[in-house]
Short mmCIF file of C-alpha atoms in Angstrom, two decimals:
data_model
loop_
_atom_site.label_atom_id
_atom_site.label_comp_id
_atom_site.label_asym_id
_atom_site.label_seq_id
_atom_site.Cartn_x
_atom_site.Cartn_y
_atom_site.Cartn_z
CA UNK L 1 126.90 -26.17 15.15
CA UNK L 2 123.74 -25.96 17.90
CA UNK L 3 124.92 -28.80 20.80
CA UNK L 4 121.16 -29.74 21.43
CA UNK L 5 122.54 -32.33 23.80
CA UNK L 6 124.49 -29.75 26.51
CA UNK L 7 121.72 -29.39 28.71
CA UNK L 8 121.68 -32.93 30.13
CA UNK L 9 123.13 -32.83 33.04
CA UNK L 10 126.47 -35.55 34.43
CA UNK L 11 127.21 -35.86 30.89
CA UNK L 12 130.06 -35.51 28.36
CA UNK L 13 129.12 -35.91 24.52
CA UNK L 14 132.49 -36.67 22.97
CA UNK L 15 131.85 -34.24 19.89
CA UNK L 16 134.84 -33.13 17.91
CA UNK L 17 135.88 -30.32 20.47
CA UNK L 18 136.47 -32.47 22.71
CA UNK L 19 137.95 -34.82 20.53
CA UNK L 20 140.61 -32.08 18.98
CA UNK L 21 141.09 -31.00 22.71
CA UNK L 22 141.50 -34.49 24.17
CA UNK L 23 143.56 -36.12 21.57
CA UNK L 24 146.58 -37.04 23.04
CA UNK L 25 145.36 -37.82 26.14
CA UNK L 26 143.16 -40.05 24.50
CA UNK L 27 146.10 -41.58 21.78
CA UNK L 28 148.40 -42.31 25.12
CA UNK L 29 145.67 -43.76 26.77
CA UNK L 30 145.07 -46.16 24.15
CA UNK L 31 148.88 -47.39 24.11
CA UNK L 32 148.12 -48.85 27.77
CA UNK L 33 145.96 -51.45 25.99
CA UNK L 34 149.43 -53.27 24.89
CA UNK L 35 151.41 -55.07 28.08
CA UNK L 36 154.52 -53.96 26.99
CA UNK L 37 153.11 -50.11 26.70
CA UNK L 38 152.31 -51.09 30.41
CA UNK L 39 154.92 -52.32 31.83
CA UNK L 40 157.13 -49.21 30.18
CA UNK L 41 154.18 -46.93 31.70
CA UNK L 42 154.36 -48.85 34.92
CA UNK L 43 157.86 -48.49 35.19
CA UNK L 44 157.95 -44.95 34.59
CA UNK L 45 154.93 -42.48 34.50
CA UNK L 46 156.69 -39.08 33.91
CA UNK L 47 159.04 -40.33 31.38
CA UNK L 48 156.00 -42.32 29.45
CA UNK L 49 154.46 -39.24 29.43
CA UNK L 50 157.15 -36.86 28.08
CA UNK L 51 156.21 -38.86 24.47
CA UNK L 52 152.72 -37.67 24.47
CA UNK L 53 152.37 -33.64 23.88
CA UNK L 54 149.53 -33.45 26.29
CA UNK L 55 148.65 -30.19 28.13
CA UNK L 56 149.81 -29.78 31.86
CA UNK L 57 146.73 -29.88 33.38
CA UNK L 58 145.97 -33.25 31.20
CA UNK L 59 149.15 -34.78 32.60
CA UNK L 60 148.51 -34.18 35.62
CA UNK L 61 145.33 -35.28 35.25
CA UNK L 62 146.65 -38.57 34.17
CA UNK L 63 149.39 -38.65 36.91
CA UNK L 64 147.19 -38.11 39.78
CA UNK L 65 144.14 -40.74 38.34
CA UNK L 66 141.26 -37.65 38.15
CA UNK L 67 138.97 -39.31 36.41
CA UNK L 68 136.53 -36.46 36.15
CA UNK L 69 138.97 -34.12 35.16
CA UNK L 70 140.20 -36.36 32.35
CA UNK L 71 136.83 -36.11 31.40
CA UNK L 72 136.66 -32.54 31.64
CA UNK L 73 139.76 -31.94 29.60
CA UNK L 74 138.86 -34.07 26.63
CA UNK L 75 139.26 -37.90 27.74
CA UNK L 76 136.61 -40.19 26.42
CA UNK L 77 135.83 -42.98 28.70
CA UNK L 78 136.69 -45.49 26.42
CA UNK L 79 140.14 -44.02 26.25
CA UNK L 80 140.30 -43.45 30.09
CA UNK L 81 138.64 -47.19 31.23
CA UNK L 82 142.46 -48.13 29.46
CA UNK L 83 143.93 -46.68 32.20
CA UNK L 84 141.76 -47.68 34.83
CA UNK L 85 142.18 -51.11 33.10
CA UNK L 86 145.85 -50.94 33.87
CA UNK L 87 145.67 -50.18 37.59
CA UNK L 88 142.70 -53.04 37.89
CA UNK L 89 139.77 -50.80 38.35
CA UNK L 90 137.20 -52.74 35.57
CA UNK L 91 134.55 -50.49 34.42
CA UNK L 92 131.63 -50.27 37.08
CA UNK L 93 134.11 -49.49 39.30
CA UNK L 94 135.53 -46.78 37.27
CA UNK L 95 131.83 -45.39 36.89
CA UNK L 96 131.47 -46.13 40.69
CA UNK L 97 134.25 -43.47 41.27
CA UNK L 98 132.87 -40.62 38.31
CA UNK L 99 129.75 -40.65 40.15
CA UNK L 100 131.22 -39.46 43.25
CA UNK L 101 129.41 -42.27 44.99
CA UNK L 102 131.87 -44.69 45.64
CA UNK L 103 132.31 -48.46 44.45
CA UNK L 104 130.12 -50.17 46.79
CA UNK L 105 126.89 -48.12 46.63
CA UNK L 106 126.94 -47.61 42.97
CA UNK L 107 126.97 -51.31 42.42
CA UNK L 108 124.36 -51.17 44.63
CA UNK L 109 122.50 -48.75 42.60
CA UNK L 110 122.92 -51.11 39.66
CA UNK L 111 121.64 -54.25 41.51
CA UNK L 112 118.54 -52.25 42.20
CA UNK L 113 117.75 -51.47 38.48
CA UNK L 114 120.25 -48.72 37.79
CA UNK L 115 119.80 -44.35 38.04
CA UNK L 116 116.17 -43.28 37.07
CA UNK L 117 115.72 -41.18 34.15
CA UNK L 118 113.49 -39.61 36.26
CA UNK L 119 114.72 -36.47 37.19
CA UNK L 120 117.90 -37.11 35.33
CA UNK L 121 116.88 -35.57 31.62
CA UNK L 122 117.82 -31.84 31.87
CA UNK L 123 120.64 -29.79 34.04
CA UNK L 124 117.73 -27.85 35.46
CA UNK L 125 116.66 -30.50 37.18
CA UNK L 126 120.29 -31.14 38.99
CA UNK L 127 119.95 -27.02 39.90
CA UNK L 128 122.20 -26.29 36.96
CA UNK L 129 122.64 -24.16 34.39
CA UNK O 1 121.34 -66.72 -4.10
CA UNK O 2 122.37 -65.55 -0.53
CA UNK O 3 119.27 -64.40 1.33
CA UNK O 4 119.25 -62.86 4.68
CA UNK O 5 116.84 -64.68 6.90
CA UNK O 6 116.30 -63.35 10.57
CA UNK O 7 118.34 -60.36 12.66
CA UNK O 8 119.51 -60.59 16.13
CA UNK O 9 119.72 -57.61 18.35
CA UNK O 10 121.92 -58.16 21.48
CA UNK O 11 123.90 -56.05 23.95
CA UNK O 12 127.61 -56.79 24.18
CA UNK O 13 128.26 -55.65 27.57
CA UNK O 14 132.66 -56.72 27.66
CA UNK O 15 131.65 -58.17 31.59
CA UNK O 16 129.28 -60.72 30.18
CA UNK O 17 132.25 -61.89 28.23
CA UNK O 18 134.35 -61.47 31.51
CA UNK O 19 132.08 -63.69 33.30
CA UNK O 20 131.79 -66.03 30.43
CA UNK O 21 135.61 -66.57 30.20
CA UNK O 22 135.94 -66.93 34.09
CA UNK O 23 133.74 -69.55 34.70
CA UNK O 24 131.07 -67.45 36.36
CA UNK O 25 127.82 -67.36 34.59
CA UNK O 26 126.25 -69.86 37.23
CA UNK O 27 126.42 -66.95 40.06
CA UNK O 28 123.22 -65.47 41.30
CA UNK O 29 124.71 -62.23 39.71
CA UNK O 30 124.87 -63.68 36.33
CA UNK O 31 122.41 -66.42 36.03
CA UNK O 32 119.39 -64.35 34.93
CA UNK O 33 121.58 -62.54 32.06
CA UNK O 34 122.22 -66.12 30.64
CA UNK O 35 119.11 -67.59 30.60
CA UNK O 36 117.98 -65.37 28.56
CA UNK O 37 120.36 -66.45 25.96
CA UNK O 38 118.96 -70.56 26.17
CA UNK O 39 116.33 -70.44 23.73
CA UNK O 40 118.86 -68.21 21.62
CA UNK O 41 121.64 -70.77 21.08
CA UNK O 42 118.96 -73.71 20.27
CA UNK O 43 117.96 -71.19 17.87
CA UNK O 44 121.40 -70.55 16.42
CA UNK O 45 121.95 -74.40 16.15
CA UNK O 46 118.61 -74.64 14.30
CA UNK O 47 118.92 -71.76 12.41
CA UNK O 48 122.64 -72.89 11.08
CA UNK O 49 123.36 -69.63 9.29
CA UNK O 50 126.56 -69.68 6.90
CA UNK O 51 127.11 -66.49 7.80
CA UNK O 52 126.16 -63.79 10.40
CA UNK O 53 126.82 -60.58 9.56
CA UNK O 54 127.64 -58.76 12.07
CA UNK O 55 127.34 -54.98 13.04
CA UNK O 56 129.07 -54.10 16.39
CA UNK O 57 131.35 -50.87 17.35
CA UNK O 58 135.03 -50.90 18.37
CA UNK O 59 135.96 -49.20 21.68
CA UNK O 60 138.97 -47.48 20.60
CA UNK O 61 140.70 -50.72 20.62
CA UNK O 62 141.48 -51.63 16.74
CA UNK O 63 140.59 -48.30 15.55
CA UNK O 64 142.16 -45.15 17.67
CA UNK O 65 141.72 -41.18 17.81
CA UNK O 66 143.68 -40.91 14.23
CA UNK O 67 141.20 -42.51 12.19
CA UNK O 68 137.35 -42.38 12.84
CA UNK O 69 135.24 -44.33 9.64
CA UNK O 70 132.02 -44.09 10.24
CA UNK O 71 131.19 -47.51 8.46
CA UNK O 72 134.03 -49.82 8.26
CA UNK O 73 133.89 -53.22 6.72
CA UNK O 74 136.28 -56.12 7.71
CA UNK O 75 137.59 -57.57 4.52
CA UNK O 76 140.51 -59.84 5.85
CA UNK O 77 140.59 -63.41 6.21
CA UNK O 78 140.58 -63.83 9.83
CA UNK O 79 139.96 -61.72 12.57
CA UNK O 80 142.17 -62.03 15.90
CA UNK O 81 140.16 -60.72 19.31
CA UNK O 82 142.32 -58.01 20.88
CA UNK O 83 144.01 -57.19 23.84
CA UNK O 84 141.71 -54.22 25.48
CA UNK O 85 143.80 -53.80 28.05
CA UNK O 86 142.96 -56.99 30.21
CA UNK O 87 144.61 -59.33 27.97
CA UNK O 88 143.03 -60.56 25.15
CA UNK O 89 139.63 -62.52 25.62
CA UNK O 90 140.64 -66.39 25.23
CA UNK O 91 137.45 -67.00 22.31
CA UNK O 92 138.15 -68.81 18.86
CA UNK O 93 139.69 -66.52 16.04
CA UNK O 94 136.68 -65.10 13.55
CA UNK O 95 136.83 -66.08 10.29
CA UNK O 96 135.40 -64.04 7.14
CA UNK O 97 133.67 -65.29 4.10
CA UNK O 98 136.03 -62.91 2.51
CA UNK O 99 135.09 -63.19 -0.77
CA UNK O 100 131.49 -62.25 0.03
CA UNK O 101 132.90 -59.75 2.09
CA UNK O 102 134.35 -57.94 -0.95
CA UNK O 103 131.45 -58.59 -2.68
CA UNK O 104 129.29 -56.68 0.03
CA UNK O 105 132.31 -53.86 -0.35
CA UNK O 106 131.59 -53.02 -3.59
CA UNK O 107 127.89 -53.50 -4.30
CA UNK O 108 127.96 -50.78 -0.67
CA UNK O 109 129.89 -48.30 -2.44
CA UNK O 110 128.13 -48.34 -5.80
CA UNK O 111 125.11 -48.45 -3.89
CA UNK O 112 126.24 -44.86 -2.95
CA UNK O 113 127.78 -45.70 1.14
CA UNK O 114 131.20 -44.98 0.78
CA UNK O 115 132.73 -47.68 2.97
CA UNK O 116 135.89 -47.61 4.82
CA UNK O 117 137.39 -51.13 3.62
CA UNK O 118 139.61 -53.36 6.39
CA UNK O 119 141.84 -55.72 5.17
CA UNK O 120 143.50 -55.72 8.72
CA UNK O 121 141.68 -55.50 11.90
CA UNK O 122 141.48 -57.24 15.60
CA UNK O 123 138.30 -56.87 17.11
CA UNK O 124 137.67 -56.30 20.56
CA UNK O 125 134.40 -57.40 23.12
CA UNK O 126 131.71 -55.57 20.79
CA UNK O 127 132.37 -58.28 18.03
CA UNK O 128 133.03 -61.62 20.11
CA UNK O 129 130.80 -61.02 23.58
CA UNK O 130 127.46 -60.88 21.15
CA UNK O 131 129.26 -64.43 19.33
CA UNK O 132 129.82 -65.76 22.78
CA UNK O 133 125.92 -65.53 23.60
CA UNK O 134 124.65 -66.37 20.86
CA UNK O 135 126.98 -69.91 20.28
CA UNK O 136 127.87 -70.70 23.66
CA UNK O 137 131.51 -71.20 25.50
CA UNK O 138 134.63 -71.56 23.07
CA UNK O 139 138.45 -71.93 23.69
CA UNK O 140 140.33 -70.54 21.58
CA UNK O 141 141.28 -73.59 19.67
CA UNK O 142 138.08 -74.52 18.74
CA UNK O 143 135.90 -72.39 15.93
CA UNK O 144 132.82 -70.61 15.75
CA UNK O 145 131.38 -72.38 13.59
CA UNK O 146 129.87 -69.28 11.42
CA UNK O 147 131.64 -67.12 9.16
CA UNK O 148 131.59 -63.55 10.03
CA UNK O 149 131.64 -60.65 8.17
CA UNK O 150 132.28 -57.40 10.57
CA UNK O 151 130.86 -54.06 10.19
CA UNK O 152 132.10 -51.35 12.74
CA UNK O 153 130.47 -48.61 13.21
CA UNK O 154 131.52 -45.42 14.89
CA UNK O 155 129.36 -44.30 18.11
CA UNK O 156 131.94 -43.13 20.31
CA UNK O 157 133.10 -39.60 18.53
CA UNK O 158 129.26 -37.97 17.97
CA UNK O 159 127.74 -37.97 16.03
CA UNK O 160 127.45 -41.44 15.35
CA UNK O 161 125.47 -42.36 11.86
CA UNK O 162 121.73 -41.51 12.25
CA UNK O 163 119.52 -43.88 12.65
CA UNK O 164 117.93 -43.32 9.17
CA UNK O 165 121.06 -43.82 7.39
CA UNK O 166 121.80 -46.96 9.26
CA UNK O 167 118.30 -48.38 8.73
CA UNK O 168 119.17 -47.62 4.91
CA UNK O 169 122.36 -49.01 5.14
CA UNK O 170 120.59 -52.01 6.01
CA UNK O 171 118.14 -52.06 3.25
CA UNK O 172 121.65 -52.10 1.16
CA UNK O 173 123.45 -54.52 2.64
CA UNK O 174 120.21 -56.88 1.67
CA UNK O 175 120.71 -55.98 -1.85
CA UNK O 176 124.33 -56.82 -1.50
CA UNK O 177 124.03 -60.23 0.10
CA UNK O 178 121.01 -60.90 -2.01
CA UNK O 179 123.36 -60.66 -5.14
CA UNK O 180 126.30 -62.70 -4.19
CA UNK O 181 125.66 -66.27 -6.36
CA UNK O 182 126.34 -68.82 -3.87
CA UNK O 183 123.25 -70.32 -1.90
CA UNK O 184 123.79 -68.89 1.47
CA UNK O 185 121.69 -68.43 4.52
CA UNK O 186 122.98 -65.46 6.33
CA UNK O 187 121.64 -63.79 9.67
CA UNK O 188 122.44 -60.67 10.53
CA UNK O 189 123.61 -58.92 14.10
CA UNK O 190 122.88 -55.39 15.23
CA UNK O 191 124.59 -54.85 18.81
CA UNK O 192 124.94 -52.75 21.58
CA UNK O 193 123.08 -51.05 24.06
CA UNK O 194 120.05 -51.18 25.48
CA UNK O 195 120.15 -47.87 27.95
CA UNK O 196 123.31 -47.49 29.60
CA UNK O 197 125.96 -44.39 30.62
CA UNK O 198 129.48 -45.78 31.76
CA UNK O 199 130.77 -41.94 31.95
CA UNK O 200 130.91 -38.91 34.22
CA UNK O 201 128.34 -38.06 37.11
CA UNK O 202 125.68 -39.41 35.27
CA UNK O 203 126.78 -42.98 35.28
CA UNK O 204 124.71 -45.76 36.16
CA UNK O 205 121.56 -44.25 33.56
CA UNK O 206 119.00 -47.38 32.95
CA UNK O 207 116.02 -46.86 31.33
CA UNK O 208 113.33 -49.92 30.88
CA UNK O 209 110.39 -47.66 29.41
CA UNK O 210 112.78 -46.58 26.59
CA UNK O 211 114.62 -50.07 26.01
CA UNK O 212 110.69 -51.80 25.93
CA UNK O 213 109.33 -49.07 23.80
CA UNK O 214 112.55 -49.90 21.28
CA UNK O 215 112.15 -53.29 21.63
CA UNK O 216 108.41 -53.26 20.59
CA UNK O 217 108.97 -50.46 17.89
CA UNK O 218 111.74 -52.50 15.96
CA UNK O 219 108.51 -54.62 15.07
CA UNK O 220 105.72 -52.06 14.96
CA UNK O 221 107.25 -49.59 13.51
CA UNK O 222 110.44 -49.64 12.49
CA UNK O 223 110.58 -46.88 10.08
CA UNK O 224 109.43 -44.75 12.70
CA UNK O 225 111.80 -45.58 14.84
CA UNK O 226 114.80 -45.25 12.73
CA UNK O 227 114.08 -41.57 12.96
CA UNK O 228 115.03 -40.78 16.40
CA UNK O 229 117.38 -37.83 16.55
CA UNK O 230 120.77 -38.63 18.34
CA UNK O 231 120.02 -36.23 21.11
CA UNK O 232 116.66 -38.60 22.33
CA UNK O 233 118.93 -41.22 22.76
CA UNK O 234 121.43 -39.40 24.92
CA UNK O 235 119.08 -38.25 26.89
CA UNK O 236 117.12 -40.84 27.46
CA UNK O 237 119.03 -44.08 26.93
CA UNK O 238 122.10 -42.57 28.18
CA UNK O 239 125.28 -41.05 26.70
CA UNK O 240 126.33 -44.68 25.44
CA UNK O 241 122.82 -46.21 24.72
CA UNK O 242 123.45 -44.09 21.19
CA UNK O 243 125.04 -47.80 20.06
CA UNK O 244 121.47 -48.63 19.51
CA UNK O 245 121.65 -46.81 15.83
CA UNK O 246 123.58 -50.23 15.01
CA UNK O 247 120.09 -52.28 15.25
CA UNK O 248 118.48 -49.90 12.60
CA UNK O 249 121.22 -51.25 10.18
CA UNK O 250 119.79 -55.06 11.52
CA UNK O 251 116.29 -54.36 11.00
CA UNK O 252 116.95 -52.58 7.86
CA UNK O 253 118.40 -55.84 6.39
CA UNK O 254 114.76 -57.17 7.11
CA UNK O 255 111.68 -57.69 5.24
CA UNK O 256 109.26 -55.03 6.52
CA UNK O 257 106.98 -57.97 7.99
CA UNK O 258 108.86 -59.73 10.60
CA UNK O 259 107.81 -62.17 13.81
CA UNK O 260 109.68 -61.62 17.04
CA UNK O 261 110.43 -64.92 17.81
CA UNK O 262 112.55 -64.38 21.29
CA UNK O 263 112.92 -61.20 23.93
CA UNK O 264 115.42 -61.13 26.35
CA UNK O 265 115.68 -57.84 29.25
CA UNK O 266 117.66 -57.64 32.32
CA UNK O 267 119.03 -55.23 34.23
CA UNK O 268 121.68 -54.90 35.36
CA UNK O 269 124.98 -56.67 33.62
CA UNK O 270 128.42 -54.15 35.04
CA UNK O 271 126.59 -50.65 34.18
CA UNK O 272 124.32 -51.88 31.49
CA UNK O 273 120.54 -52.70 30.71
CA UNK O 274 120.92 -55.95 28.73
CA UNK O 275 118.83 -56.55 25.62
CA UNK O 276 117.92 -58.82 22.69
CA UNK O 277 115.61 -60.19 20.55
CA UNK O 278 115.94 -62.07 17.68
CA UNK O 279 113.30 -61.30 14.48
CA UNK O 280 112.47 -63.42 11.77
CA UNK O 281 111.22 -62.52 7.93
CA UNK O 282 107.84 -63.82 8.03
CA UNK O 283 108.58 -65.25 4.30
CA UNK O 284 111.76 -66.48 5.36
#
């Protein structure tokens, strides 16, 4: 099926390939949304883990809080904000660190009416392909 | 008869409802999000609907990665708000007219949308931040004061619903409530949005020219508007502005005449342009 929306650019549409290819990550990420799933998480990472058949590269993902690259392997944010819940990042903070900008100035950016869509619609415009 | 009288569009941004249950909304931050929502509950206490039916999405809280239903109706008796992985949010539990509920259910699926049925579900901010605006602070002892019939929708695993079939849906749903027996006035919520992307390096998206333009359309030209492709909306209202395909379903429910009676815009709230309006049948 034609993906008419790959060509905007800093984006992820969580279509079914990335759904099949992110589904564990995504299914353990959603057990963090219980307090005892955290605390057993919390006590434990790699043996938490070992229950969910995630790839390698998802794991360690996971383990070393990449949020990008969770992204990048299948993660949908709604699934990954779970984790970010867990270690007390709330979700403009979590965004603040995707960006690449950092906490403070993307709240910044927000206070000052958000990213323009100007300049923003296709990946040509960000020098990509 | 039941008869559905006005539709409500609001944004259910889950730090609204943060700054709601903290105690916060007085804060330079927040002020100007809730005064927009004044005229809105002396509306709601004038209005005095029986029922607000209510179409919101889950965020992979109640529903997970092994079960996507595109339309899912809640058909239990109560609905308890979920822990999202904060703790759960400390509002009243949401009670359904159930037996209209089921009525809604089947007159749906013999009206040809084959709903997903939910005779178990918690719902998460989506449901209760857009209650929480619209009646005001409540502990969880206390009660809403409305009956609520849920409708999730799925917009997080594309593609969600189109906007077409949601503003159809809609037209449905008012020949479902309009042929349940008992006299009931019933308002009806679309939520989420306006423009907003919480994910990857495109985070932060807000557009106003969009948001206004759907804003004004949803009374100009509704029909129109219902048939946006998916992709406009990710481009241009950001990768999680696509929620706005639940409002179709609101103004759907809605005579083709209506009278915006309140607009509400402000950005920002966490990562999010806030929006709502509220839009009455001009016969109602």
């Amino acid at each position: 099926m034609k993906k008419d929306y790959e060509d905007i650019p800093g984006t992820f549409v969580f279509d079914a390939d990335r759904s099949r290819e992110g589904y564990h990550l995504n299914q353990f990420c959603i057990t963090l949304r219980l307090q005892k799933n955290r605390d057993a998480f919390n006590a434990n990472e790699e043996a938490y883990l070992d229950g969910f058949p995630m790839t390698p590269e998802q794991r360690e993902a996971v383990l070393k809080r990449q949020w990008n690259r969770l992204l990048e392997l299948g993660g949908n944010v709604y699934y990954t904000s779970k984790l970010a819940a867990n270690d007390g990042i709330n979700f403009q903070n979590l965004a603040g660190l995707m960006t690449g900008m950092g906490v403070e100035s993307y709240r910044e950016m927000m206070l000052n009416g958000g990213r323009s869509i100007e300049g923003n619609r296709y990946k040509s415009e960000w020098g990509e392909e | 008869m039941a008869r559905i009288t006005a539709g409500v569009g609001v944004s259910h941004v889950p730090a609204i409802g943060v700054a709601m249950d903290t105690g916060i909304t007085d804060q330079p931050y927040w002020q100007p999000v809730f005064k927009g929502f004044e005229f809105s509950r002396k509306w709601m206490a004038e209005k005095k609907p029986d029922v607000v039916f209510l179409v919101y999405n889950d965020h992979c809280t109640a529903f997970d990665a092994s079960c996507i239903p595109t339309f899912a109706l809640g058909a239990a008796a109560t609905f308890t708000p979920a822990d999202e992985g904060y703790g759960p949010r400390p509002v009243p539990v949401v009670k359904n007219h159930q037996k209209m509920a089921s009525h809604i259910a089947q007159s749906l699926i013999l009206d040809e949308f084959d709903l997903t049925i939910m005779n178990e579900m918690e719902v998460d901010h989506g449901l209760t931040v857009p209650l929480s605006v619209m009646y005001g602070d409540k502990k969880p002892e206390d009660d809403w004061g409305v009956l609520v019939i849920p409708l999730a929708v799925n917009v997080v695993q594309y593609p969600a619903p189109t906007g077409n079939r949601c503003y159809n849906l809609g037209k449905a749903i008012r020949r479902a409530v309009e042929s349940f027996p008992e006299d009931l006035n019933v308002v009806i919520f679309g939520t989420g949005g306006m423009s907003h992307q919480l994910q990857y390096k495109r985070a932060g998206l807000i557009n106003p020219e969009f948001d206004t333009m759907f804003l004004d359309k949803l009374t100009s030209d509704p029909v129109g508007l219902s048939k946006m492709p998916h992709v406009d909306y990710l481009r241009e209202a950001g990768s999680e502005g696509v929620e706005m395909v639940m409002w179709h379903v609101m103004r759907g429910a809605l005579d083709d005449d209506v009278v915006e009676v309140h607009r509400h815009y402000h950005v920002p709230a966490s990562n999010t342009a806030v929006g709502h309006i509220i839009l009455e049948n001009k016969n109602a």
